[in-house]
Amino acid sequence: MTNDKLDDWLEIGKIVAPQGLSGELRVYPVSDFPERFEVPGKRWLLRLGDTEPQPIELLTGRYISNKNLYVIKLAGVENCDQAEALRGCKLMVPASDRPQLGEDEYHVLDLIGLEVFMQASGELVGTVVDIIPAGNDLLEVKLHKSFATDKKQKTVLIPFVQAIAPVVDLPSGRIEITPPPGLLEINN
């Protein structure tokens, strides 16, 4: 079931639980931009089962670093019951509202699905299936069957740094890597 309407929206976080008794909400972020949760203003709420997000006003937000959560206050959500009713809802912004990126910055969603090639040989390594946030982001690459020498190993983690992934070509959907010797075997 694809919903074309939702192509115009970016999910920025998911409401996971009420926080306290005054209607605050815990949000698990899927956006790298703190201002999405900290700067008051209009956001959109996608309720479970709905196909169209509804506008809602973000009043305040703060980051709880040891939990990787934001605690936010939404207009009109004043008690624990109202907050509980929003559990599982998604916070959205219009896709056109992407922050401008610097030259070597990419949106995580843009990287997933790209094919990864060895720069030197042009050999297909596999496809990016996930990005793991670490000090440097790691690309989780599902190995192409011709490349997976060890059949048990399905994926490999590749540091997403200029030295190892010098070419990211979004229009043609490819990343070229120059891994140091042994990098692709490190996960065995």
JSON list of C-alpha atoms in Angstrom, two decimals:
[
{"chain": "A", "resi": 1, "resn": "MET", "atom": "CA", "xyz": [0.00, 0.00, 0.00]},
{"chain": "A", "resi": 2, "resn": "THR", "atom": "CA", "xyz": [1.87, 3.07, -1.15]},
{"chain": "A", "resi": 3, "resn": "ASN", "atom": "CA", "xyz": [0.53, 6.41, -0.25]},
{"chain": "A", "resi": 4, "resn": "ASP", "atom": "CA", "xyz": [1.54, 9.11, -2.68]},
{"chain": "A", "resi": 5, "resn": "LYS", "atom": "CA", "xyz": [0.35, 11.79, -0.29]},
{"chain": "A", "resi": 6, "resn": "LEU", "atom": "CA", "xyz": [3.02, 10.79, 2.18]},
{"chain": "A", "resi": 7, "resn": "ASP", "atom": "CA", "xyz": [5.79, 11.25, -0.38]},
{"chain": "A", "resi": 8, "resn": "ASP", "atom": "CA", "xyz": [5.44, 14.96, 0.30]},
{"chain": "A", "resi": 9, "resn": "TRP", "atom": "CA", "xyz": [6.29, 14.45, 3.99]},
{"chain": "A", "resi": 10, "resn": "LEU", "atom": "CA", "xyz": [9.39, 13.59, 5.99]},
{"chain": "A", "resi": 11, "resn": "GLU", "atom": "CA", "xyz": [9.08, 11.75, 9.27]},
{"chain": "A", "resi": 12, "resn": "ILE", "atom": "CA", "xyz": [11.17, 13.49, 11.92]},
{"chain": "A", "resi": 13, "resn": "GLY", "atom": "CA", "xyz": [10.30, 11.41, 14.95]},
{"chain": "A", "resi": 14, "resn": "LYS", "atom": "CA", "xyz": [7.94, 8.97, 16.60]},
{"chain": "A", "resi": 15, "resn": "ILE", "atom": "CA", "xyz": [6.04, 9.57, 19.82]},
{"chain": "A", "resi": 16, "resn": "VAL", "atom": "CA", "xyz": [6.94, 6.69, 22.10]},
{"chain": "A", "resi": 17, "resn": "ALA", "atom": "CA", "xyz": [5.34, 7.57, 25.46]},
{"chain": "A", "resi": 18, "resn": "PRO", "atom": "CA", "xyz": [3.93, 10.28, 27.69]},
{"chain": "A", "resi": 19, "resn": "GLN", "atom": "CA", "xyz": [6.44, 12.06, 29.93]},
{"chain": "A", "resi": 20, "resn": "GLY", "atom": "CA", "xyz": [5.10, 13.04, 33.32]},
{"chain": "A", "resi": 21, "resn": "LEU", "atom": "CA", "xyz": [1.55, 14.15, 33.96]},
{"chain": "A", "resi": 22, "resn": "SER", "atom": "CA", "xyz": [1.28, 17.47, 32.18]},
{"chain": "A", "resi": 23, "resn": "GLY", "atom": "CA", "xyz": [0.93, 16.18, 28.62]},
{"chain": "A", "resi": 24, "resn": "GLU", "atom": "CA", "xyz": [4.58, 16.18, 27.62]},
{"chain": "A", "resi": 25, "resn": "LEU", "atom": "CA", "xyz": [5.63, 13.53, 25.12]},
{"chain": "A", "resi": 26, "resn": "ARG", "atom": "CA", "xyz": [8.74, 11.48, 24.58]},
{"chain": "A", "resi": 27, "resn": "VAL", "atom": "CA", "xyz": [9.83, 11.43, 20.96]},
{"chain": "A", "resi": 28, "resn": "TYR", "atom": "CA", "xyz": [12.39, 9.12, 19.39]},
{"chain": "A", "resi": 29, "resn": "PRO", "atom": "CA", "xyz": [14.09, 11.25, 16.69]},
{"chain": "A", "resi": 30, "resn": "VAL", "atom": "CA", "xyz": [14.77, 10.07, 13.15]},
{"chain": "A", "resi": 31, "resn": "SER", "atom": "CA", "xyz": [16.08, 13.49, 12.14]},
{"chain": "A", "resi": 32, "resn": "ASP", "atom": "CA", "xyz": [19.62, 14.76, 12.67]},
{"chain": "A", "resi": 33, "resn": "PHE", "atom": "CA", "xyz": [18.37, 18.32, 13.11]},
{"chain": "A", "resi": 34, "resn": "PRO", "atom": "CA", "xyz": [17.69, 19.23, 16.77]},
{"chain": "A", "resi": 35, "resn": "GLU", "atom": "CA", "xyz": [15.77, 22.34, 15.76]},
{"chain": "A", "resi": 36, "resn": "ARG", "atom": "CA", "xyz": [12.99, 20.06, 14.53]},
{"chain": "A", "resi": 37, "resn": "PHE", "atom": "CA", "xyz": [12.18, 19.35, 18.19]},
{"chain": "A", "resi": 38, "resn": "GLU", "atom": "CA", "xyz": [13.51, 22.41, 20.00]},
{"chain": "A", "resi": 39, "resn": "VAL", "atom": "CA", "xyz": [12.32, 25.39, 17.96]},
{"chain": "A", "resi": 40, "resn": "PRO", "atom": "CA", "xyz": [8.65, 26.21, 18.61]},
{"chain": "A", "resi": 41, "resn": "GLY", "atom": "CA", "xyz": [6.35, 26.34, 15.61]},
{"chain": "A", "resi": 42, "resn": "LYS", "atom": "CA", "xyz": [4.19, 24.29, 13.34]},
{"chain": "A", "resi": 43, "resn": "ARG", "atom": "CA", "xyz": [4.72, 20.56, 12.95]},
{"chain": "A", "resi": 44, "resn": "TRP", "atom": "CA", "xyz": [2.43, 17.87, 11.60]},
{"chain": "A", "resi": 45, "resn": "LEU", "atom": "CA", "xyz": [1.14, 14.82, 13.40]},
{"chain": "A", "resi": 46, "resn": "LEU", "atom": "CA", "xyz": [0.35, 11.59, 11.60]},
{"chain": "A", "resi": 47, "resn": "ARG", "atom": "CA", "xyz": [-2.00, 9.55, 13.72]},
{"chain": "A", "resi": 48, "resn": "LEU", "atom": "CA", "xyz": [-2.09, 5.78, 13.47]},
{"chain": "A", "resi": 49, "resn": "GLY", "atom": "CA", "xyz": [-4.30, 4.71, 10.59]},
{"chain": "A", "resi": 50, "resn": "ASP", "atom": "CA", "xyz": [-4.47, 8.21, 9.08]},
{"chain": "A", "resi": 51, "resn": "THR", "atom": "CA", "xyz": [-3.13, 8.96, 5.63]},
{"chain": "A", "resi": 52, "resn": "GLU", "atom": "CA", "xyz": [-2.74, 12.69, 6.03]},
{"chain": "A", "resi": 53, "resn": "PRO", "atom": "CA", "xyz": [-0.79, 14.48, 8.78]},
{"chain": "A", "resi": 54, "resn": "GLN", "atom": "CA", "xyz": [-2.61, 17.17, 10.79]},
{"chain": "A", "resi": 55, "resn": "PRO", "atom": "CA", "xyz": [-0.94, 20.46, 11.75]},
{"chain": "A", "resi": 56, "resn": "ILE", "atom": "CA", "xyz": [-0.02, 20.84, 15.41]},
{"chain": "A", "resi": 57, "resn": "GLU", "atom": "CA", "xyz": [1.93, 23.46, 17.33]},
{"chain": "A", "resi": 58, "resn": "LEU", "atom": "CA", "xyz": [5.22, 22.57, 19.03]},
{"chain": "A", "resi": 59, "resn": "LEU", "atom": "CA", "xyz": [5.56, 24.71, 22.15]},
{"chain": "A", "resi": 60, "resn": "THR", "atom": "CA", "xyz": [8.80, 23.49, 23.71]},
{"chain": "A", "resi": 61, "resn": "GLY", "atom": "CA", "xyz": [11.29, 20.68, 23.36]},
{"chain": "A", "resi": 62, "resn": "ARG", "atom": "CA", "xyz": [14.43, 19.48, 25.06]},
{"chain": "A", "resi": 63, "resn": "TYR", "atom": "CA", "xyz": [16.94, 16.73, 24.41]},
{"chain": "A", "resi": 64, "resn": "ILE", "atom": "CA", "xyz": [17.60, 13.95, 26.94]},
{"chain": "A", "resi": 65, "resn": "SER", "atom": "CA", "xyz": [21.04, 12.88, 25.80]},
{"chain": "A", "resi": 66, "resn": "ASN", "atom": "CA", "xyz": [21.47, 9.69, 27.80]},
{"chain": "A", "resi": 67, "resn": "LYS", "atom": "CA", "xyz": [18.23, 8.34, 26.32]},
{"chain": "A", "resi": 68, "resn": "ASN", "atom": "CA", "xyz": [18.55, 9.77, 22.78]},
{"chain": "A", "resi": 69, "resn": "LEU", "atom": "CA", "xyz": [15.05, 11.17, 23.19]},
{"chain": "A", "resi": 70, "resn": "TYR", "atom": "CA", "xyz": [13.38, 14.53, 22.98]},
{"chain": "A", "resi": 71, "resn": "VAL", "atom": "CA", "xyz": [10.69, 15.57, 25.41]},
{"chain": "A", "resi": 72, "resn": "ILE", "atom": "CA", "xyz": [8.25, 17.90, 23.67]},
{"chain": "A", "resi": 73, "resn": "LYS", "atom": "CA", "xyz": [5.12, 19.82, 24.55]},
{"chain": "A", "resi": 74, "resn": "LEU", "atom": "CA", "xyz": [2.39, 20.13, 21.92]},
{"chain": "A", "resi": 75, "resn": "ALA", "atom": "CA", "xyz": [-0.43, 22.67, 22.01]},
{"chain": "A", "resi": 76, "resn": "GLY", "atom": "CA", "xyz": [-3.67, 21.14, 23.22]},
{"chain": "A", "resi": 77, "resn": "VAL", "atom": "CA", "xyz": [-2.05, 18.12, 24.89]},
{"chain": "A", "resi": 78, "resn": "GLU", "atom": "CA", "xyz": [-2.47, 18.96, 28.55]},
{"chain": "A", "resi": 79, "resn": "ASN", "atom": "CA", "xyz": [-2.60, 15.72, 30.49]},
{"chain": "A", "resi": 80, "resn": "CYS", "atom": "CA", "xyz": [-1.30, 12.19, 30.56]},
{"chain": "A", "resi": 81, "resn": "ASP", "atom": "CA", "xyz": [-4.40, 10.71, 28.89]},
{"chain": "A", "resi": 82, "resn": "GLN", "atom": "CA", "xyz": [-4.18, 13.05, 25.92]},
{"chain": "A", "resi": 83, "resn": "ALA", "atom": "CA", "xyz": [-0.48, 12.28, 25.65]},
{"chain": "A", "resi": 84, "resn": "GLU", "atom": "CA", "xyz": [-1.11, 8.54, 25.89]},
{"chain": "A", "resi": 85, "resn": "ALA", "atom": "CA", "xyz": [-3.56, 8.81, 23.00]},
{"chain": "A", "resi": 86, "resn": "LEU", "atom": "CA", "xyz": [-0.70, 10.00, 20.79]},
{"chain": "A", "resi": 87, "resn": "ARG", "atom": "CA", "xyz": [1.60, 7.04, 21.51]},
{"chain": "A", "resi": 88, "resn": "GLY", "atom": "CA", "xyz": [2.88, 5.63, 18.21]},
{"chain": "A", "resi": 89, "resn": "CYS", "atom": "CA", "xyz": [1.99, 8.75, 16.19]},
{"chain": "A", "resi": 90, "resn": "LYS", "atom": "CA", "xyz": [4.64, 10.18, 13.89]},
{"chain": "A", "resi": 91, "resn": "LEU", "atom": "CA", "xyz": [5.84, 13.75, 13.74]},
{"chain": "A", "resi": 92, "resn": "MET", "atom": "CA", "xyz": [6.24, 15.01, 10.20]},
{"chain": "A", "resi": 93, "resn": "VAL", "atom": "CA", "xyz": [7.41, 18.05, 8.28]},
{"chain": "A", "resi": 94, "resn": "PRO", "atom": "CA", "xyz": [6.84, 18.83, 4.61]},
{"chain": "A", "resi": 95, "resn": "ALA", "atom": "CA", "xyz": [9.51, 17.27, 2.41]},
{"chain": "A", "resi": 96, "resn": "SER", "atom": "CA", "xyz": [10.18, 20.74, 1.02]},
{"chain": "A", "resi": 97, "resn": "ASP", "atom": "CA", "xyz": [11.28, 21.76, 4.52]},
{"chain": "A", "resi": 98, "resn": "ARG", "atom": "CA", "xyz": [14.61, 19.94, 4.37]},
{"chain": "A", "resi": 99, "resn": "PRO", "atom": "CA", "xyz": [17.38, 22.04, 5.89]},
{"chain": "A", "resi": 100, "resn": "GLN", "atom": "CA", "xyz": [19.94, 23.16, 3.37]},
{"chain": "A", "resi": 101, "resn": "LEU", "atom": "CA", "xyz": [22.91, 20.85, 3.47]},
{"chain": "A", "resi": 102, "resn": "GLY", "atom": "CA", "xyz": [26.56, 21.67, 3.18]},
{"chain": "A", "resi": 103, "resn": "GLU", "atom": "CA", "xyz": [28.49, 20.33, 0.23]},
{"chain": "A", "resi": 104, "resn": "ASP", "atom": "CA", "xyz": [29.50, 17.03, 1.81]},
{"chain": "A", "resi": 105, "resn": "GLU", "atom": "CA", "xyz": [26.34, 16.42, 3.81]},
{"chain": "A", "resi": 106, "resn": "TYR", "atom": "CA", "xyz": [23.64, 14.01, 2.82]},
{"chain": "A", "resi": 107, "resn": "HIS", "atom": "CA", "xyz": [20.23, 13.08, 4.10]},
{"chain": "A", "resi": 108, "resn": "VAL", "atom": "CA", "xyz": [20.23, 9.56, 5.48]},
{"chain": "A", "resi": 109, "resn": "LEU", "atom": "CA", "xyz": [17.15, 8.73, 3.42]},
{"chain": "A", "resi": 110, "resn": "ASP", "atom": "CA", "xyz": [19.02, 9.67, 0.25]},
{"chain": "A", "resi": 111, "resn": "LEU", "atom": "CA", "xyz": [21.80, 7.17, 0.95]},
{"chain": "A", "resi": 112, "resn": "ILE", "atom": "CA", "xyz": [19.64, 4.11, 1.62]},
{"chain": "A", "resi": 113, "resn": "GLY", "atom": "CA", "xyz": [19.29, 2.06, -1.54]},
{"chain": "A", "resi": 114, "resn": "LEU", "atom": "CA", "xyz": [22.42, 3.39, -3.24]},
{"chain": "A", "resi": 115, "resn": "GLU", "atom": "CA", "xyz": [24.68, 0.82, -4.84]},
{"chain": "A", "resi": 116, "resn": "VAL", "atom": "CA", "xyz": [28.24, 0.64, -3.59]},
{"chain": "A", "resi": 117, "resn": "PHE", "atom": "CA", "xyz": [31.11, -0.02, -6.02]},
{"chain": "A", "resi": 118, "resn": "MET", "atom": "CA", "xyz": [34.84, -0.49, -5.60]},
{"chain": "A", "resi": 119, "resn": "GLN", "atom": "CA", "xyz": [36.33, 2.62, -7.16]},
{"chain": "A", "resi": 120, "resn": "ALA", "atom": "CA", "xyz": [39.39, 0.86, -8.53]},
{"chain": "A", "resi": 121, "resn": "SER", "atom": "CA", "xyz": [37.73, -2.17, -10.14]},
{"chain": "A", "resi": 122, "resn": "GLY", "atom": "CA", "xyz": [34.16, -0.95, -10.59]},
{"chain": "A", "resi": 123, "resn": "GLU", "atom": "CA", "xyz": [33.01, -4.15, -8.88]},
{"chain": "A", "resi": 124, "resn": "LEU", "atom": "CA", "xyz": [29.58, -4.02, -7.25]},
{"chain": "A", "resi": 125, "resn": "VAL", "atom": "CA", "xyz": [29.97, -4.49, -3.49]},
{"chain": "A", "resi": 126, "resn": "GLY", "atom": "CA", "xyz": [26.32, -4.25, -2.50]},
{"chain": "A", "resi": 127, "resn": "THR", "atom": "CA", "xyz": [23.51, -1.89, -1.52]},
{"chain": "A", "resi": 128, "resn": "VAL", "atom": "CA", "xyz": [23.21, 0.52, 1.40]},
{"chain": "A", "resi": 129, "resn": "VAL", "atom": "CA", "xyz": [20.47, -0.79, 3.69]},
{"chain": "A", "resi": 130, "resn": "ASP", "atom": "CA", "xyz": [20.99, 1.39, 6.76]},
{"chain": "A", "resi": 131, "resn": "ILE", "atom": "CA", "xyz": [23.07, 4.18, 8.26]},
{"chain": "A", "resi": 132, "resn": "ILE", "atom": "CA", "xyz": [24.37, 3.61, 11.78]},
{"chain": "A", "resi": 133, "resn": "PRO", "atom": "CA", "xyz": [25.07, 6.87, 13.60]},
{"chain": "A", "resi": 134, "resn": "ALA", "atom": "CA", "xyz": [28.42, 6.70, 15.34]},
{"chain": "A", "resi": 135, "resn": "GLY", "atom": "CA", "xyz": [31.28, 9.19, 15.68]},
{"chain": "A", "resi": 136, "resn": "ASN", "atom": "CA", "xyz": [31.48, 8.81, 11.94]},
{"chain": "A", "resi": 137, "resn": "ASP", "atom": "CA", "xyz": [28.36, 7.40, 10.38]},
{"chain": "A", "resi": 138, "resn": "LEU", "atom": "CA", "xyz": [28.66, 3.83, 9.19]},
{"chain": "A", "resi": 139, "resn": "LEU", "atom": "CA", "xyz": [27.01, 2.62, 6.02]},
{"chain": "A", "resi": 140, "resn": "GLU", "atom": "CA", "xyz": [25.52, -0.82, 6.47]},
{"chain": "A", "resi": 141, "resn": "VAL", "atom": "CA", "xyz": [25.89, -2.45, 3.07]},
{"chain": "A", "resi": 142, "resn": "LYS", "atom": "CA", "xyz": [24.10, -5.63, 2.11]},
{"chain": "A", "resi": 143, "resn": "LEU", "atom": "CA", "xyz": [26.68, -7.54, 0.13]},
{"chain": "A", "resi": 144, "resn": "HIS", "atom": "CA", "xyz": [25.94, -8.50, -3.44]},
{"chain": "A", "resi": 145, "resn": "LYS", "atom": "CA", "xyz": [26.03, -12.27, -3.83]},
{"chain": "A", "resi": 146, "resn": "SER", "atom": "CA", "xyz": [28.96, -12.15, -6.23]},
{"chain": "A", "resi": 147, "resn": "PHE", "atom": "CA", "xyz": [30.94, -10.17, -3.66]},
{"chain": "A", "resi": 148, "resn": "ALA", "atom": "CA", "xyz": [30.09, -12.12, -0.51]},
{"chain": "A", "resi": 149, "resn": "THR", "atom": "CA", "xyz": [32.91, -14.61, -0.32]},
{"chain": "A", "resi": 150, "resn": "ASP", "atom": "CA", "xyz": [31.84, -15.85, 3.06]},
{"chain": "A", "resi": 151, "resn": "LYS", "atom": "CA", "xyz": [28.22, -16.90, 2.67]},
{"chain": "A", "resi": 152, "resn": "LYS", "atom": "CA", "xyz": [27.48, -16.29, 6.35]},
{"chain": "A", "resi": 153, "resn": "GLN", "atom": "CA", "xyz": [28.33, -12.64, 6.05]},
{"chain": "A", "resi": 154, "resn": "LYS", "atom": "CA", "xyz": [25.35, -10.76, 4.67]},
{"chain": "A", "resi": 155, "resn": "THR", "atom": "CA", "xyz": [26.33, -7.17, 5.41]},
{"chain": "A", "resi": 156, "resn": "VAL", "atom": "CA", "xyz": [29.44, -5.09, 5.99]},
{"chain": "A", "resi": 157, "resn": "LEU", "atom": "CA", "xyz": [29.88, -1.78, 7.80]},
{"chain": "A", "resi": 158, "resn": "ILE", "atom": "CA", "xyz": [31.78, 0.90, 5.91]},
{"chain": "A", "resi": 159, "resn": "PRO", "atom": "CA", "xyz": [32.81, 4.16, 7.62]},
{"chain": "A", "resi": 160, "resn": "PHE", "atom": "CA", "xyz": [31.12, 7.00, 5.76]},
{"chain": "A", "resi": 161, "resn": "VAL", "atom": "CA", "xyz": [34.15, 9.27, 5.52]},
{"chain": "A", "resi": 162, "resn": "GLN", "atom": "CA", "xyz": [35.67, 11.10, 2.58]},
{"chain": "A", "resi": 163, "resn": "ALA", "atom": "CA", "xyz": [38.79, 8.90, 2.56]},
{"chain": "A", "resi": 164, "resn": "ILE", "atom": "CA", "xyz": [36.83, 5.66, 2.20]},
{"chain": "A", "resi": 165, "resn": "ALA", "atom": "CA", "xyz": [33.75, 6.81, 0.29]},
{"chain": "A", "resi": 166, "resn": "PRO", "atom": "CA", "xyz": [35.12, 9.62, -1.88]},
{"chain": "A", "resi": 167, "resn": "VAL", "atom": "CA", "xyz": [32.32, 9.56, -4.48]},
{"chain": "A", "resi": 168, "resn": "VAL", "atom": "CA", "xyz": [28.65, 9.85, -3.62]},
{"chain": "A", "resi": 169, "resn": "ASP", "atom": "CA", "xyz": [26.67, 10.26, -6.81]},
{"chain": "A", "resi": 170, "resn": "LEU", "atom": "CA", "xyz": [23.02, 10.65, -5.85]},
{"chain": "A", "resi": 171, "resn": "PRO", "atom": "CA", "xyz": [21.69, 11.26, -9.38]},
{"chain": "A", "resi": 172, "resn": "SER", "atom": "CA", "xyz": [23.07, 7.93, -10.59]},
{"chain": "A", "resi": 173, "resn": "GLY", "atom": "CA", "xyz": [22.43, 6.18, -7.28]},
{"chain": "A", "resi": 174, "resn": "ARG", "atom": "CA", "xyz": [25.98, 5.06, -6.54]},
{"chain": "A", "resi": 175, "resn": "ILE", "atom": "CA", "xyz": [28.71, 5.35, -3.95]},
{"chain": "A", "resi": 176, "resn": "GLU", "atom": "CA", "xyz": [32.32, 4.53, -4.87]},
{"chain": "A", "resi": 177, "resn": "ILE", "atom": "CA", "xyz": [34.55, 3.28, -2.08]},
{"chain": "A", "resi": 178, "resn": "THR", "atom": "CA", "xyz": [38.31, 2.92, -1.67]},
{"chain": "A", "resi": 179, "resn": "PRO", "atom": "CA", "xyz": [38.47, 0.75, 1.44]},
{"chain": "A", "resi": 180, "resn": "PRO", "atom": "CA", "xyz": [41.84, 0.07, 3.03]},
{"chain": "A", "resi": 181, "resn": "PRO", "atom": "CA", "xyz": [42.98, -3.56, 2.71]},
{"chain": "A", "resi": 182, "resn": "GLY", "atom": "CA", "xyz": [41.02, -5.83, 5.00]},
{"chain": "A", "resi": 183, "resn": "LEU", "atom": "CA", "xyz": [38.17, -3.40, 5.68]},
{"chain": "A", "resi": 184, "resn": "LEU", "atom": "CA", "xyz": [35.57, -5.53, 3.93]},
{"chain": "A", "resi": 185, "resn": "GLU", "atom": "CA", "xyz": [36.70, -8.58, 5.88]},
{"chain": "A", "resi": 186, "resn": "ILE", "atom": "CA", "xyz": [36.75, -6.93, 9.30]},
{"chain": "A", "resi": 187, "resn": "ASN", "atom": "CA", "xyz": [33.28, -8.04, 10.24]},
{"chain": "A", "resi": 188, "resn": "ASN", "atom": "CA", "xyz": [33.93, -11.74, 9.96]}
]
